[in-house]
PDB file of C-alpha atoms and ligand atoms in Angstrom:
ATOM      1  CA  UNK B   1      21.069  27.504 -12.899  1.00 93.00           C
ATOM      2  CA  UNK B   2      21.842  24.104 -14.214  1.00 97.00           C
ATOM      3  CA  UNK B   3      19.475  21.275 -13.671  1.00 98.00           C
ATOM      4  CA  UNK B   4      19.454  17.544 -14.573  1.00 98.00           C
ATOM      5  CA  UNK B   5      17.098  15.024 -14.152  1.00 98.00           C
ATOM      6  CA  UNK B   6      17.944  11.515 -12.718  1.00 98.00           C
ATOM      7  CA  UNK B   7      15.203   9.104 -13.726  1.00 98.00           C
ATOM      8  CA  UNK B   8      14.508   5.678 -12.929  1.00 98.00           C
ATOM      9  CA  UNK B   9      11.742   3.170 -11.459  1.00 98.00           C
ATOM     10  CA  UNK B  10      13.560   3.123  -8.187  1.00 98.00           C
ATOM     11  CA  UNK B  11      11.550  -0.181  -7.198  1.00 97.00           C
ATOM     12  CA  UNK B  12      13.398  -0.079  -4.795  1.00 97.00           C
ATOM     13  CA  UNK B  13      16.128   2.554  -4.511  1.00 98.00           C
ATOM     14  CA  UNK B  14      19.281   0.690  -4.219  1.00 98.00           C
ATOM     15  CA  UNK B  15      22.860   1.852  -2.595  1.00 98.00           C
ATOM     16  CA  UNK B  16      24.096   2.150  -6.240  1.00 98.00           C
ATOM     17  CA  UNK B  17      21.439   4.644  -7.264  1.00 98.00           C
ATOM     18  CA  UNK B  18      22.040   6.646  -3.984  1.00 98.00           C
ATOM     19  CA  UNK B  19      25.856   6.920  -4.780  1.00 98.00           C
ATOM     20  CA  UNK B  20      24.985   8.096  -8.266  1.00 98.00           C
ATOM     21  CA  UNK B  21      22.377  10.486  -7.168  1.00 98.00           C
ATOM     22  CA  UNK B  22      24.727  12.199  -4.523  1.00 98.00           C
ATOM     23  CA  UNK B  23      27.800  12.416  -7.329  1.00 98.00           C
ATOM     24  CA  UNK B  24      25.256  13.631  -9.935  1.00 98.00           C
ATOM     25  CA  UNK B  25      23.865  16.216  -7.464  1.00 98.00           C
ATOM     26  CA  UNK B  26      27.666  17.767  -7.008  1.00 98.00           C
ATOM     27  CA  UNK B  27      27.653  18.403 -10.711  1.00 97.00           C
ATOM     28  CA  UNK B  28      24.459  20.343 -11.110  1.00 98.00           C
ATOM     29  CA  UNK B  29      22.895  23.349  -9.297  1.00 98.00           C
ATOM     30  CA  UNK B  30      19.675  21.286  -9.049  1.00 98.00           C
ATOM     31  CA  UNK B  31      18.957  17.515  -9.431  1.00 98.00           C
ATOM     32  CA  UNK B  32      15.405  16.349  -9.800  1.00 98.00           C
ATOM     33  CA  UNK B  33      15.275  12.611  -9.153  1.00 99.00           C
ATOM     34  CA  UNK B  34      12.253  11.370 -11.329  1.00 98.00           C
ATOM     35  CA  UNK B  35      10.244   8.486 -10.285  1.00 98.00           C
ATOM     36  CA  UNK B  36       8.694   6.706 -13.276  1.00 98.00           C
ATOM     37  CA  UNK B  37       5.119   5.623 -12.688  1.00 96.00           C
ATOM     38  CA  UNK B  38       4.546   2.880 -15.280  1.00 91.00           C
ATOM     39  CA  UNK B  39       0.915   1.831 -15.093  1.00 87.00           C
ATOM     40  CA  UNK B  40       1.597  -1.304 -17.110  1.00 89.00           C
ATOM     41  CA  UNK B  41       3.608  -2.808 -14.391  1.00 87.00           C
ATOM     42  CA  UNK B  42       2.770  -3.769 -10.897  1.00 91.00           C
ATOM     43  CA  UNK B  43       5.468  -2.367  -8.512  1.00 93.00           C
ATOM     44  CA  UNK B  44       6.797  -3.649  -5.267  1.00 93.00           C
ATOM     45  CA  UNK B  45       6.332  -0.223  -3.861  1.00 95.00           C
ATOM     46  CA  UNK B  46       3.636   2.456  -4.891  1.00 95.00           C
ATOM     47  CA  UNK B  47       4.771   5.551  -6.452  1.00 96.00           C
ATOM     48  CA  UNK B  48       4.133   7.346  -3.187  1.00 96.00           C
ATOM     49  CA  UNK B  49       6.445   4.976  -1.394  1.00 96.00           C
ATOM     50  CA  UNK B  50       9.239   5.439  -3.559  1.00 97.00           C
ATOM     51  CA  UNK B  51       9.169   9.164  -3.635  1.00 98.00           C
ATOM     52  CA  UNK B  52       8.704   9.230   0.211  1.00 97.00           C
ATOM     53  CA  UNK B  53      11.868   6.943   0.396  1.00 97.00           C
ATOM     54  CA  UNK B  54      13.897   8.901  -1.787  1.00 98.00           C
ATOM     55  CA  UNK B  55      12.807  12.170  -0.179  1.00 98.00           C
ATOM     56  CA  UNK B  56      14.052  10.808   3.158  1.00 98.00           C
ATOM     57  CA  UNK B  57      17.244   9.536   2.025  1.00 98.00           C
ATOM     58  CA  UNK B  58      18.288  12.713   0.111  1.00 98.00           C
ATOM     59  CA  UNK B  59      16.817  15.086   2.983  1.00 98.00           C
ATOM     60  CA  UNK B  60      20.298  16.514   3.977  1.00 97.00           C
ATOM     61  CA  UNK B  61      20.969  17.617   0.317  1.00 97.00           C
ATOM     62  CA  UNK B  62      19.036  20.978  -0.313  1.00 97.00           C
ATOM     63  CA  UNK B  63      19.534  20.786  -4.200  1.00 98.00           C
ATOM     64  CA  UNK B  64      17.892  17.408  -4.705  1.00 98.00           C
ATOM     65  CA  UNK B  65      14.240  17.342  -5.404  1.00 98.00           C
ATOM     66  CA  UNK B  66      12.199  13.996  -5.981  1.00 98.00           C
ATOM     67  CA  UNK B  67       9.092  13.957  -8.260  1.00 98.00           C
ATOM     68  CA  UNK B  68       7.216  11.176 -10.011  1.00 98.00           C
ATOM     69  CA  UNK B  69       6.288  11.329 -13.780  1.00 98.00           C
ATOM     70  CA  UNK B  70       4.098   9.474 -16.080  1.00 97.00           C
ATOM     71  CA  UNK B  71       4.808   9.342 -19.833  1.00 96.00           C
ATOM     72  CA  UNK B  72       7.716  10.258 -21.832  1.00 97.00           C
ATOM     73  CA  UNK B  73      10.846  11.222 -19.733  1.00 97.00           C
ATOM     74  CA  UNK B  74      11.619  14.079 -22.442  1.00 98.00           C
ATOM     75  CA  UNK B  75       8.347  15.850 -21.437  1.00 97.00           C
ATOM     76  CA  UNK B  76       9.297  15.660 -17.773  1.00 98.00           C
ATOM     77  CA  UNK B  77      12.732  17.112 -18.729  1.00 98.00           C
ATOM     78  CA  UNK B  78      10.992  19.890 -20.378  1.00 97.00           C
ATOM     79  CA  UNK B  79       8.642  20.361 -17.489  1.00 97.00           C
ATOM     80  CA  UNK B  80      11.451  20.733 -15.057  1.00 98.00           C
ATOM     81  CA  UNK B  81      13.488  23.057 -17.257  1.00 97.00           C
ATOM     82  CA  UNK B  82      16.479  20.619 -17.136  1.00 97.00           C
ATOM     83  CA  UNK B  83      19.599  20.737 -19.167  1.00 94.00           C
ATOM     84  CA  UNK B  84      20.273  17.113 -18.931  1.00 97.00           C
ATOM     85  CA  UNK B  85      19.596  13.522 -18.091  1.00 98.00           C
ATOM     86  CA  UNK B  86      21.812  11.697 -16.057  1.00 98.00           C
ATOM     87  CA  UNK B  87      21.928   7.787 -16.172  1.00 98.00           C
ATOM     88  CA  UNK B  88      24.343   5.324 -14.315  1.00 98.00           C
ATOM     89  CA  UNK B  89      26.197   2.740 -16.221  1.00 98.00           C
ATOM     90  CA  UNK B  90      27.256  -0.501 -14.276  1.00 98.00           C
ATOM     91  CA  UNK B  91      28.127  -2.813 -17.035  1.00 97.00           C
ATOM     92  CA  UNK B  92      28.850  -2.930 -20.834  1.00 97.00           C
ATOM     93  CA  UNK B  93      25.451  -4.404 -21.132  1.00 97.00           C
ATOM     94  CA  UNK B  94      23.846  -1.232 -19.579  1.00 97.00           C
ATOM     95  CA  UNK B  95      25.600   0.855 -22.079  1.00 98.00           C
ATOM     96  CA  UNK B  96      24.090  -1.144 -24.758  1.00 98.00           C
ATOM     97  CA  UNK B  97      20.596  -0.633 -23.369  1.00 97.00           C
ATOM     98  CA  UNK B  98      20.988   3.060 -22.533  1.00 98.00           C
ATOM     99  CA  UNK B  99      22.830   4.406 -25.769  1.00 98.00           C
ATOM    100  CA  UNK B 100      19.538   3.765 -27.948  1.00 98.00           C
ATOM    101  CA  UNK B 101      17.501   5.127 -25.378  1.00 97.00           C
ATOM    102  CA  UNK B 102      19.704   8.348 -25.114  1.00 98.00           C
ATOM    103  CA  UNK B 103      19.483   8.755 -28.858  1.00 97.00           C
ATOM    104  CA  UNK B 104      15.751   8.349 -28.934  1.00 97.00           C
ATOM    105  CA  UNK B 105      15.430  10.859 -26.204  1.00 97.00           C
ATOM    106  CA  UNK B 106      17.647  13.087 -28.207  1.00 97.00           C
ATOM    107  CA  UNK B 107      15.665  12.730 -31.326  1.00 97.00           C
ATOM    108  CA  UNK B 108      12.537  13.255 -29.402  1.00 97.00           C
ATOM    109  CA  UNK B 109      13.995  16.518 -27.955  1.00 95.00           C
ATOM    110  CA  UNK B 110      17.530  18.269 -28.447  1.00 89.00           C
ATOM    111  CA  UNK B 111      17.118  19.474 -24.785  1.00 86.00           C
ATOM    112  CA  UNK B 112      17.253  16.016 -23.569  1.00 89.00           C
ATOM    113  CA  UNK B 113      20.827  15.390 -23.517  1.00 95.00           C
ATOM    114  CA  UNK B 114      22.123  12.284 -21.586  1.00 98.00           C
ATOM    115  CA  UNK B 115      25.198  12.107 -19.452  1.00 98.00           C
ATOM    116  CA  UNK B 116      26.295   8.800 -18.374  1.00 98.00           C
ATOM    117  CA  UNK B 117      27.934   8.250 -14.959  1.00 98.00           C
ATOM    118  CA  UNK B 118      29.987   5.202 -14.238  1.00 98.00           C
ATOM    119  CA  UNK B 119      28.981   3.332 -11.223  1.00 98.00           C
ATOM    120  CA  UNK B 120      31.342   2.808  -8.529  1.00 98.00           C
ATOM    121  CA  UNK B 121      32.839  -0.790  -8.912  1.00 97.00           C
ATOM    122  CA  UNK B 122      31.393  -1.734  -5.611  1.00 97.00           C
ATOM    123  CA  UNK B 123      27.916  -1.329  -6.716  1.00 98.00           C
ATOM    124  CA  UNK B 124      28.227  -2.705 -10.260  1.00 97.00           C
ATOM    125  CA  UNK B 125      26.378  -5.972  -9.214  1.00 97.00           C
ATOM    126  CA  UNK B 126      23.454  -4.312  -7.462  1.00 98.00           C
ATOM    127  CA  UNK B 127      20.091  -3.720  -9.256  1.00 98.00           C
ATOM    128  CA  UNK B 128      16.403  -3.076  -8.121  1.00 97.00           C
ATOM    129  CA  UNK B 129      15.588  -6.172 -10.024  1.00 97.00           C
ATOM    130  CA  UNK B 130      18.269  -8.383  -7.991  1.00 98.00           C
ATOM    131  CA  UNK B 131      16.784  -6.906  -4.679  1.00 98.00           C
ATOM    132  CA  UNK B 132      13.268  -7.934  -5.921  1.00 97.00           C
ATOM    133  CA  UNK B 133      14.752 -11.419  -6.788  1.00 97.00           C
ATOM    134  CA  UNK B 134      16.351 -11.809  -3.394  1.00 97.00           C
ATOM    135  CA  UNK B 135      13.279 -10.702  -1.696  1.00 96.00           C
ATOM    136  CA  UNK B 136      11.418 -13.500  -3.304  1.00 95.00           C
ATOM    137  CA  UNK B 137      13.893 -16.030  -1.650  1.00 96.00           C
ATOM    138  CA  UNK B 138      13.846 -14.228   1.556  1.00 93.00           C
ATOM    139  CA  UNK B 139      17.711 -13.686   1.078  1.00 96.00           C
ATOM    140  CA  UNK B 140      19.712 -11.199   2.749  1.00 94.00           C
ATOM    141  CA  UNK B 141      19.545  -7.828   1.106  1.00 96.00           C
ATOM    142  CA  UNK B 142      21.643  -5.617   3.346  1.00 91.00           C
ATOM    143  CA  UNK B 143      24.269  -3.765   1.376  1.00 95.00           C
ATOM    144  CA  UNK B 144      21.895  -3.720  -1.646  1.00 98.00           C
ATOM    145  CA  UNK B 145      19.657  -0.870  -0.319  1.00 98.00           C
ATOM    146  CA  UNK B 146      19.969   1.976   2.076  1.00 97.00           C
ATOM    147  CA  UNK B 147      18.959   1.460   5.730  1.00 96.00           C
ATOM    148  CA  UNK B 148      15.812   3.795   5.078  1.00 96.00           C
ATOM    149  CA  UNK B 149      14.657   1.327   2.428  1.00 97.00           C
ATOM    150  CA  UNK B 150      15.487  -1.697   4.982  1.00 96.00           C
ATOM    151  CA  UNK B 151      13.721   0.125   7.824  1.00 95.00           C
ATOM    152  CA  UNK B 152      10.709   0.686   5.544  1.00 94.00           C
ATOM    153  CA  UNK B 153      10.651  -3.071   4.447  1.00 94.00           C
ATOM    154  CA  UNK B 154      10.822  -4.301   8.115  1.00 93.00           C
ATOM    155  CA  UNK B 155       7.972  -1.902   8.948  1.00 92.00           C
ATOM    156  CA  UNK B 156       5.709  -3.008   6.076  1.00 87.00           C
ATOM    157  CA  UNK B 157       6.672  -6.682   6.469  1.00 83.00           C
ATOM    158  CA  UNK B 158       8.462  -7.038   3.317  1.00 87.00           C
ATOM    159  CA  UNK B 159      11.666  -8.351   5.436  1.00 87.00           C
ATOM    160  CA  UNK B 160      11.380  -9.897   8.970  1.00 82.00           C
ATOM    161  CA  UNK B 161      15.019  -9.097  10.114  1.00 68.00           C
TER     162      UNK B 161
HETATM  163  O1  PNS Z   1      15.262   2.384 -13.552  1.00 96.81           O
HETATM  164  P1  PNS Z   1      14.823   2.017 -14.737  1.00 96.81           P
HETATM  165  O2  PNS Z   1      13.727   1.209 -14.786  1.00 96.81           O
HETATM  166  O3  PNS Z   1      16.130   1.377 -15.670  1.00 96.81           O
HETATM  167  O4  PNS Z   1      14.540   3.568 -15.685  1.00 96.81           O
HETATM  168  C1  PNS Z   1      14.135   3.444 -16.934  1.00 96.81           C
HETATM  169  C2  PNS Z   1      13.498   4.943 -17.441  1.00 96.81           C
HETATM  170  C3  PNS Z   1      12.665   5.692 -16.328  1.00 96.81           C
HETATM  171  C4  PNS Z   1      14.797   5.876 -17.586  1.00 96.81           C
HETATM  172  C5  PNS Z   1      13.095   4.915 -18.771  1.00 96.81           C
HETATM  173  O5  PNS Z   1      12.247   3.751 -18.849  1.00 96.81           O
HETATM  174  C6  PNS Z   1      12.153   6.100 -19.242  1.00 96.81           C
HETATM  175  O6  PNS Z   1      12.558   7.153 -19.491  1.00 96.81           O
HETATM  176  N1  PNS Z   1      10.781   5.585 -19.292  1.00 96.81           N
HETATM  177  C7  PNS Z   1       9.823   6.615 -19.640  1.00 96.81           C
HETATM  178  C8  PNS Z   1       9.238   6.470 -21.093  1.00 96.81           C
HETATM  179  C9  PNS Z   1      10.312   7.186 -22.186  1.00 96.81           C
HETATM  180  O7  PNS Z   1      10.482   8.320 -22.221  1.00 96.81           O
HETATM  181  N2  PNS Z   1      10.858   6.132 -22.938  1.00 96.81           N
HETATM  182  C10 PNS Z   1      12.005   6.636 -23.957  1.00 96.81           C
HETATM  183  C11 PNS Z   1      11.604   6.789 -25.123  1.00 96.81           C
HETATM  184  S1  PNS Z   1      12.348   5.549 -26.236  1.00 96.81           S
END
């Protein structure tokens, strides 16, 4: 059985992430979405909230699991008995950032091979950091995040409409 890990901070998960997760899930028997817990950063959403939102969004797909992890990605990859890491590329800048990361992960563990998926062009400007910035100015983020996330934000008073 082939397994891949799709890691990220997902703070919050965007429509671009969801598109990549769905496409990656068609390439592997099992896809584990790994939510990074970075204790050095104060996230917009807690680990539990990010995991819950991702679980709800991917509930219709049996071969997708969502878990959180702390520490090195390669250790999470081993723990999940995964064959690959999948990362999305939106821009050439993403590739410049991702290539050394992929190489460092490969050096840490030969099991941790990274596969890059090109994002669909309609999502290439979307990022979690852009969403957080827009929220700071109470700007409209519809289209940036899935309906589940918008609903969650309304329920928790992060957005008002
Ligand atoms: O969504 P992000 O924030 O771009 O995801 C980054 C992520 C989670 C893939 C990356 O920060 C990561 O793997 N962090 C875990 C620590 C690690 O293994 N770093 C690589 C060693 S150089």
